[in-house]
Amino acid sequence: LKERDNWTTSEIKNLIKERFDVEYSSRHTRRILEEMGMKNEKTVSAGS
C-alpha cells in the first residue's frame, strides 16, 4: 500500500486475495479500510 497514495476498492480486494487468499465483497473491503482510518473518496472526471 505504501507504493502509491491512491488505490481503488477493486485493487485492494485483489491485493488481499493475492497475499492472503481471502475474498471480501467491495462493501466489506471499504468497511475494513474505514476501520483502519483510511477514507474512501470518489473521483470526478474533469468533464463533469
CSV table of C-alpha atoms in Angstrom, one decimal:
chain,number,residue,atom,x,y,z
A,1,LEU,CA,0.0,0.0,0.0
A,2,LYS,CA,2.9,2.3,0.5
A,3,GLU,CA,3.9,2.1,-3.1
A,4,ARG,CA,1.4,4.9,-4.0
A,5,ASP,CA,-1.3,7.1,-2.5
A,6,ASN,CA,-4.5,6.2,-4.2
A,7,TRP,CA,-6.0,2.7,-4.6
A,8,THR,CA,-9.4,1.6,-5.8
A,9,THR,CA,-11.5,-0.8,-3.7
A,10,SER,CA,-11.1,-3.4,-6.5
A,11,GLU,CA,-7.3,-3.1,-6.4
A,12,ILE,CA,-7.4,-3.6,-2.6
A,13,LYS,CA,-9.7,-6.6,-2.9
A,14,ASN,CA,-7.3,-8.1,-5.4
A,15,LEU,CA,-4.3,-7.4,-3.2
A,16,ILE,CA,-6.0,-9.1,-0.2
A,17,LYS,CA,-6.8,-12.1,-2.4
A,18,GLU,CA,-3.3,-12.4,-3.8
A,19,ARG,CA,-1.5,-12.0,-0.4
A,20,PHE,CA,-3.9,-13.8,2.0
A,21,ASP,CA,-6.1,-15.9,-0.3
A,22,VAL,CA,-9.2,-14.3,1.3
A,23,GLU,CA,-12.0,-12.8,-0.7
A,24,TYR,CA,-14.2,-9.9,0.6
A,25,SER,CA,-17.0,-8.0,-1.1
A,26,SER,CA,-16.4,-4.4,-2.1
A,27,ARG,CA,-18.6,-3.2,0.7
A,28,HIS,CA,-16.7,-5.2,3.3
A,29,THR,CA,-13.4,-4.1,1.9
A,30,ARG,CA,-14.5,-0.5,2.3
A,31,ARG,CA,-15.5,-1.2,5.9
A,32,ILE,CA,-12.1,-2.7,6.7
A,33,LEU,CA,-10.3,0.3,5.2
A,34,GLU,CA,-12.5,2.7,7.2
A,35,GLU,CA,-11.7,0.8,10.4
A,36,MET,CA,-8.0,1.3,9.6
A,37,GLY,CA,-8.6,5.0,9.3
A,38,MET,CA,-8.4,5.2,5.6
A,39,LYS,CA,-11.1,7.2,3.7
A,40,ASN,CA,-13.0,6.3,0.6
A,41,GLU,CA,-13.1,9.1,-2.0
A,42,LYS,CA,-15.0,9.2,-5.2
A,43,THR,CA,-13.2,10.7,-8.2
A,44,VAL,CA,-14.9,13.0,-10.6
A,45,SER,CA,-13.8,13.3,-14.2
A,46,ALA,CA,-12.6,16.7,-15.5
A,47,GLY,CA,-15.6,16.9,-17.8
A,48,SER,CA,-18.2,16.7,-15.0
